[in-house]
Coordinates of C-alpha atoms in Angstrom, one line a residue:
M1 CA 0.1 0.0 -0.1
G2 CA 1.8 3.2 -1.1
L3 CA 2.2 6.4 1.0
R4 CA -0.4 9.1 0.3
R5 CA -0.7 12.8 1.3
V6 CA -2.5 13.1 4.5
T7 CA -2.7 16.2 6.6
I8 CA -2.2 16.8 10.3
Q9 CA -5.9 17.7 10.5
D10 CA -6.9 14.4 9.1
I11 CA -4.8 12.7 11.8
A12 CA -6.2 14.8 14.6
D13 CA -9.8 14.1 13.4
A14 CA -9.2 10.2 13.1
C15 CA -7.8 10.5 16.8
G16 CA -10.4 12.7 18.2
L17 CA -7.6 15.1 19.3
S18 CA -6.7 18.9 18.4
R19 CA -4.6 19.6 15.6
N20 CA -2.0 21.3 18.0
T21 CA -1.7 17.9 19.9
V22 CA -0.8 16.1 16.9
S23 CA 1.5 18.8 15.7
K24 CA 3.4 18.5 19.2
V25 CA 3.9 14.9 18.5
F26 CA 5.6 15.3 15.1
N27 CA 7.6 18.4 16.0
N28 CA 8.7 17.1 19.6
R29 CA 7.4 20.2 21.1
G30 CA 5.5 20.5 24.5
V31 CA 4.4 17.7 26.7
V32 CA 2.2 14.8 25.3
Q33 CA 1.3 11.6 27.2
E34 CA 2.9 8.4 25.9
P35 CA -0.5 6.7 25.0
T36 CA -1.6 9.8 23.2
R37 CA 1.8 9.7 21.2
Q38 CA 1.5 6.1 20.5
L39 CA -2.1 6.7 19.2
V40 CA -1.0 9.3 16.9
M41 CA 1.8 7.6 15.5
K42 CA -0.2 4.4 14.8
T43 CA -3.1 6.4 13.2
A44 CA -0.6 8.2 11.0
Q45 CA 0.9 4.9 9.9
E46 CA -2.6 3.5 9.0
L47 CA -3.4 6.6 7.1
G48 CA -0.2 6.6 5.1
Y49 CA 1.0 10.0 6.6
F50 CA 4.4 11.4 5.4
H51 CA 6.5 14.4 6.4
L52 CA 7.5 17.3 4.4
S53 CA 11.2 18.4 5.4
G54 CA 12.2 21.5 3.2
D55 CA 11.9 20.2 -0.3
E56 CA 12.5 16.6 0.5
T57 CA 9.5 14.0 1.1
V58 CA 10.5 11.9 4.0
P59 CA 8.3 9.0 5.1
L60 CA 7.4 9.2 8.7
E61 CA 9.5 7.0 10.7
L62 CA 7.3 5.0 12.9
P63 CA 8.1 2.2 15.2
M64 CA 7.5 -1.3 13.8
K65 CA 7.2 -4.7 15.6
N66 CA 7.1 -8.2 14.1
I67 CA 4.4 -10.9 13.9
A68 CA 6.2 -14.3 14.2
L69 CA 4.5 -17.0 11.9
L70 CA 5.6 -20.5 13.5
T71 CA 5.1 -23.7 11.4
R72 CA 6.3 -27.0 11.0
H73 CA 6.1 -26.9 7.1
M74 CA 5.3 -24.0 4.9
P75 CA 2.1 -24.5 3.2
V76 CA 2.5 -25.2 -0.5
D77 CA 0.3 -26.4 -3.2
Y78 CA -3.1 -28.4 -2.3
H79 CA -3.3 -26.2 0.8
F80 CA -5.4 -23.2 1.8
G81 CA -2.4 -21.7 3.4
T82 CA -1.2 -20.7 -0.1
F83 CA -3.9 -18.2 -0.1
F84 CA -4.0 -17.5 3.6
I85 CA -0.4 -16.1 4.1
P86 CA -0.3 -13.5 1.5
S87 CA -3.8 -12.1 2.7
F88 CA -2.5 -12.2 6.1
A89 CA 0.8 -10.5 5.5
A90 CA -0.9 -7.7 3.6
Q91 CA -3.2 -7.0 6.3
L92 CA -0.6 -6.8 8.9
S93 CA 1.5 -4.8 6.6
R94 CA -1.1 -1.9 6.3
A95 CA -1.1 -1.9 10.1
G96 CA 2.5 -1.3 10.1
Y97 CA 3.8 -4.9 11.1
T98 CA 6.3 -7.1 9.6
L99 CA 5.6 -11.1 9.0
M100 CA 8.6 -13.0 10.2
L101 CA 8.5 -16.8 9.1
Y102 CA 10.0 -19.4 11.1
E103 CA 9.9 -23.2 10.4
I104 CA 10.2 -25.2 13.6
T105 CA 12.8 -28.0 13.4
E106 CA 12.2 -31.5 14.9
D107 CA 14.6 -30.8 17.7
E108 CA 13.1 -27.7 18.5
L109 CA 9.7 -29.3 18.6
Q110 CA 10.8 -32.2 20.8
Q111 CA 12.7 -29.9 23.1
G112 CA 10.0 -27.2 23.4
R113 CA 12.7 -24.6 22.0
L114 CA 12.0 -21.5 20.0
P115 CA 13.6 -20.8 16.7
A116 CA 17.3 -19.8 17.2
H117 CA 16.8 -16.5 15.4
I118 CA 13.5 -15.2 16.9
N119 CA 13.7 -12.0 18.8
L120 CA 10.8 -11.9 21.5
G121 CA 11.7 -8.3 22.1
K122 CA 10.6 -7.2 18.7
T123 CA 7.8 -9.7 18.5
A124 CA 4.3 -8.3 19.1
A125 CA 2.3 -11.5 18.5
I126 CA 2.7 -15.1 17.3
L127 CA 0.5 -17.0 14.6
C128 CA 0.7 -20.8 14.4
I129 CA -0.1 -22.6 11.1
E130 CA 0.5 -26.2 10.3
L131 CA 1.7 -26.7 14.1
F132 CA -0.4 -29.4 15.6
D133 CA 1.9 -30.4 18.7
R134 CA -0.3 -29.5 21.7
Y135 CA 2.8 -29.4 24.2
Y136 CA 4.8 -26.8 21.9
V137 CA 1.5 -24.6 21.5
E138 CA 1.0 -24.6 25.3
R139 CA 4.7 -23.6 25.7
L140 CA 3.9 -20.8 23.2
C141 CA 0.9 -19.8 25.3
A142 CA 3.0 -19.4 28.6
L143 CA 5.2 -16.7 26.7
G144 CA 2.4 -14.2 27.5
L145 CA 2.3 -12.8 23.9
P146 CA -0.8 -12.5 21.8
L147 CA -1.2 -16.0 20.2
L148 CA -3.5 -17.1 17.3
T149 CA -3.7 -20.7 16.1
V150 CA -5.0 -21.6 12.7
D151 CA -6.6 -24.9 12.6
G152 CA -4.9 -26.3 15.8
F153 CA -4.0 -29.9 17.1
C154 CA -6.4 -32.7 17.3
G155 CA -9.1 -31.8 20.0
A156 CA -8.1 -28.1 20.2
A157 CA -11.8 -27.0 19.8
T158 CA -12.5 -28.7 23.0
S159 CA -9.3 -27.6 24.9
L160 CA -9.2 -24.9 27.2
M161 CA -6.1 -23.2 25.7
N162 CA -5.7 -19.6 26.6
C163 CA -5.4 -18.2 23.0
D164 CA -7.3 -17.2 19.9
S165 CA -8.0 -19.5 17.2
I166 CA -9.5 -19.6 13.7
S167 CA -10.4 -22.4 11.4
M168 CA -12.3 -23.2 8.3
E169 CA -15.7 -24.7 9.1
N170 CA -15.6 -28.5 8.8
L171 CA -18.6 -30.2 10.4
G172 CA -21.5 -28.9 8.2
S173 CA -19.7 -29.3 4.8
T174 CA -18.4 -32.7 5.6
M175 CA -22.2 -34.0 6.5
A176 CA -23.3 -32.4 3.2
L177 CA -20.8 -34.4 1.2
V178 CA -21.8 -37.6 2.9
N179 CA -25.3 -36.8 2.6
H180 CA -24.9 -36.0 -1.0
V181 CA -23.2 -39.4 -2.0
I182 CA -26.1 -41.1 0.1
Q183 CA -28.6 -39.4 -2.2
K184 CA -26.6 -40.7 -5.3
G185 CA -27.1 -44.1 -3.9
A186 CA -24.0 -44.8 -1.8
R187 CA -24.5 -47.2 1.1
T188 CA -21.0 -48.3 1.8
I189 CA -18.9 -45.3 2.4
G190 CA -15.3 -45.3 3.4
F191 CA -13.0 -42.4 5.0
V192 CA -9.4 -41.8 4.0
G193 CA -7.0 -39.8 6.2
D194 CA -5.6 -39.7 9.7
P195 CA -8.6 -38.5 12.0
N196 CA -6.1 -37.4 14.7
H197 CA -3.6 -35.5 12.7
C198 CA -5.1 -32.2 13.3
N199 CA -8.3 -30.4 14.6
S200 CA -9.9 -30.0 11.0
F201 CA -9.3 -33.8 10.3
H202 CA -10.6 -34.9 13.5
E203 CA -13.9 -32.8 12.9
R204 CA -14.3 -34.1 9.5
W205 CA -14.1 -37.7 10.7
I206 CA -16.6 -36.9 13.5
S207 CA -19.0 -35.4 10.8
F208 CA -18.4 -38.4 8.6
Y209 CA -19.4 -40.9 11.0
T210 CA -22.3 -38.7 12.5
A211 CA -23.9 -38.4 9.0
L212 CA -23.6 -42.1 8.5
A213 CA -25.4 -42.6 11.8
N214 CA -28.1 -40.1 10.9
A215 CA -28.8 -42.0 7.8
E216 CA -29.0 -45.3 9.7
L217 CA -25.8 -46.6 7.9
P218 CA -23.1 -48.6 9.6
L219 CA -19.6 -47.2 10.0
K220 CA -17.4 -49.9 8.3
K221 CA -13.7 -49.3 9.1
E222 CA -12.7 -52.0 7.0
F223 CA -13.6 -49.7 4.0
C224 CA -11.5 -46.9 5.5
I225 CA -7.9 -45.9 5.4
L226 CA -7.1 -44.3 8.7
D227 CA -3.2 -44.7 8.9
R228 CA -1.1 -42.0 10.6
D229 CA -0.5 -38.7 8.6
G230 CA 3.2 -39.9 8.1
A231 CA 2.0 -42.9 5.9
P232 CA 2.7 -42.4 2.2
Y233 CA -0.8 -40.9 1.2
G234 CA 0.9 -39.4 -1.8
D235 CA 1.9 -42.7 -3.1
A236 CA -0.7 -44.2 -5.6
D237 CA 0.9 -47.6 -5.4
W238 CA 0.6 -47.6 -1.5
L239 CA -3.1 -46.4 -1.8
A240 CA -3.7 -49.0 -4.3
E241 CA -2.5 -51.8 -2.0
R242 CA -4.8 -50.5 0.9
I243 CA -7.6 -50.6 -1.4
R244 CA -7.0 -54.1 -2.6
Q245 CA -7.1 -55.1 1.1
M246 CA -10.7 -53.8 1.3
P247 CA -13.2 -56.8 1.4
G248 CA -14.9 -55.2 -1.7
V249 CA -15.4 -51.9 -3.5
P250 CA -17.1 -49.1 -1.4
D251 CA -19.8 -47.1 -3.1
A252 CA -17.9 -43.7 -1.9
L253 CA -14.8 -42.6 -0.4
I254 CA -14.7 -39.2 1.6
C255 CA -10.9 -38.0 1.8
V256 CA -9.8 -35.6 4.3
N257 CA -8.5 -33.3 1.7
D258 CA -7.9 -32.7 -2.2
Y259 CA -4.3 -34.0 -2.0
I260 CA -5.3 -37.5 -0.7
A261 CA -8.3 -37.5 -2.8
I262 CA -6.4 -36.9 -6.1
H263 CA -4.0 -39.6 -5.2
V264 CA -6.9 -42.0 -4.3
M265 CA -8.2 -41.3 -7.7
A266 CA -4.9 -42.3 -9.3
A267 CA -4.8 -45.4 -7.3
L268 CA -8.4 -46.3 -8.5
K269 CA -7.4 -45.8 -12.1
Q270 CA -4.5 -48.1 -11.7
L271 CA -7.0 -50.7 -10.2
N272 CA -9.3 -50.1 -13.3
Y273 CA -12.2 -48.8 -11.2
A274 CA -14.4 -46.3 -13.0
I275 CA -15.1 -42.9 -11.3
P276 CA -17.8 -42.2 -10.5
E277 CA -19.7 -45.2 -12.1
Q278 CA -18.2 -47.9 -9.6
I279 CA -17.0 -45.5 -7.0
M280 CA -17.6 -41.9 -5.9
I281 CA -14.8 -39.6 -4.6
A282 CA -14.7 -36.4 -2.6
G283 CA -12.1 -34.2 -1.1
F284 CA -11.7 -31.1 1.1
D285 CA -9.9 -27.7 0.5
G286 CA -11.2 -26.5 -2.8
T287 CA -7.6 -26.4 -4.7
A288 CA -7.2 -25.5 -8.2
Q289 CA -6.0 -29.0 -8.9
S290 CA -9.4 -30.3 -7.8
A291 CA -11.0 -28.5 -10.8
I292 CA -8.5 -29.9 -13.5
V293 CA -8.1 -33.4 -12.4
E294 CA -10.1 -35.8 -14.5
P295 CA -12.8 -36.5 -13.7
A296 CA -13.2 -33.1 -11.8
L297 CA -13.3 -33.8 -8.0
T298 CA -16.1 -32.8 -5.6
T299 CA -14.6 -30.6 -2.9
V300 CA -15.3 -28.1 -0.3
Q301 CA -14.3 -24.7 -0.9
V302 CA -12.1 -23.1 1.9
P303 CA -11.8 -19.3 1.6
G304 CA -8.1 -19.3 2.3
A305 CA -7.7 -15.4 1.6
E306 CA -10.6 -14.4 3.8
I307 CA -9.6 -16.4 6.6
G308 CA -6.1 -14.7 6.2
R309 CA -7.8 -11.3 6.5
V310 CA -10.0 -12.4 9.4
A311 CA -6.9 -13.8 11.3
A312 CA -5.0 -10.5 10.9
D313 CA -8.1 -8.7 12.2
I314 CA -8.1 -11.0 15.2
L315 CA -4.5 -10.7 16.1
L316 CA -4.4 -6.9 15.7
S317 CA -7.4 -6.7 18.1
R318 CA -5.6 -8.9 20.6
I319 CA -2.6 -6.7 20.6
T320 CA -4.8 -3.7 21.1
N321 CA -6.8 -5.2 23.8
P322 CA -4.6 -7.9 25.5
S323 CA -7.2 -8.5 28.4
R324 CA -10.3 -9.4 26.2
P325 CA -11.4 -13.1 26.5
P326 CA -10.0 -15.7 23.9
I327 CA -12.2 -16.3 20.9
S328 CA -12.5 -19.0 18.5
V329 CA -13.8 -18.2 14.9
Y330 CA -15.0 -20.6 12.0
V331 CA -15.1 -19.3 8.6
K332 CA -17.9 -21.0 6.5
T333 CA -16.9 -23.3 3.9
V334 CA -18.9 -24.3 0.6
P335 CA -19.5 -27.9 -0.8
I336 CA -18.8 -27.9 -4.7
Y337 CA -20.3 -30.9 -6.5
R338 CA -18.5 -32.2 -9.5
E339 CA -18.2 -35.2 -11.8
T340 CA -16.5 -37.6 -9.2
T341 CA -19.8 -37.8 -7.3
N342 CA -21.9 -37.8 -10.3
R343 CA -22.6 -34.0 -9.6

């Protein structure tokens, strides 16, 4: 966002102060209380104010702090985080903060250590994404800095963690997927993915078997692939072998995300199963790949960019109001029905 010409009166009006008070802040004249000075500087930054010194335009020098993004793995393709992070960073930048990225190593995770180069003295708040270790997040909470988790560890939604959280909505959309394939004639329905990897996967699993119960259909784990997340879900050969071990061909498979669903489709093609004629497939995340794979994948659209903007607002609000109660926010998702479930 570029700087724009804003007058001292504009800043005074935005702060509810006199022009004289704002002028004292910029010219270092007179006595101004520190909270008032900080309000003026922050407002000036948000408005894009700059000083004119003689004939030279000089950007207003304002104190800046960092927001630390901590993650085990930076989100890449097949992940809503590829839209979340740019949107989140842009919102923070407009408020005068710099986003610093830190990938947590396995040793740091196991020992509960912060990244070596993080400077807590210059860190205004912490964001956790793709960081699903409860013990580590509890250690971060104990630092006393504003903390926002994205998604979270398995069971985070029912924990009493003293921090803010944001996630995509999982329950309603997953139930809609299951109901959709049931309406298309599915009676034997499996689930693919680790239900305990993270909170969103866990909620999708809960919604899956709840939808089956509501339809008076049995949960048949022999038609599910529930291996731990470290299993080779991206290996079509491995998935094909797991499908061969099933007692038959399920009518439908609900996958925890598009990444797994697309590889399940590749495995089914190896086994010469027709999609959706013999078996229906659905994913979750609404990735670009879901629309171009053949046949096009039924999925759930996660509004990653919007979640990023909302997350930034939550964290900035927490920085401004550190004593307010922690909040948990779910952003709605939308099922998209395509060829893999016969629309």
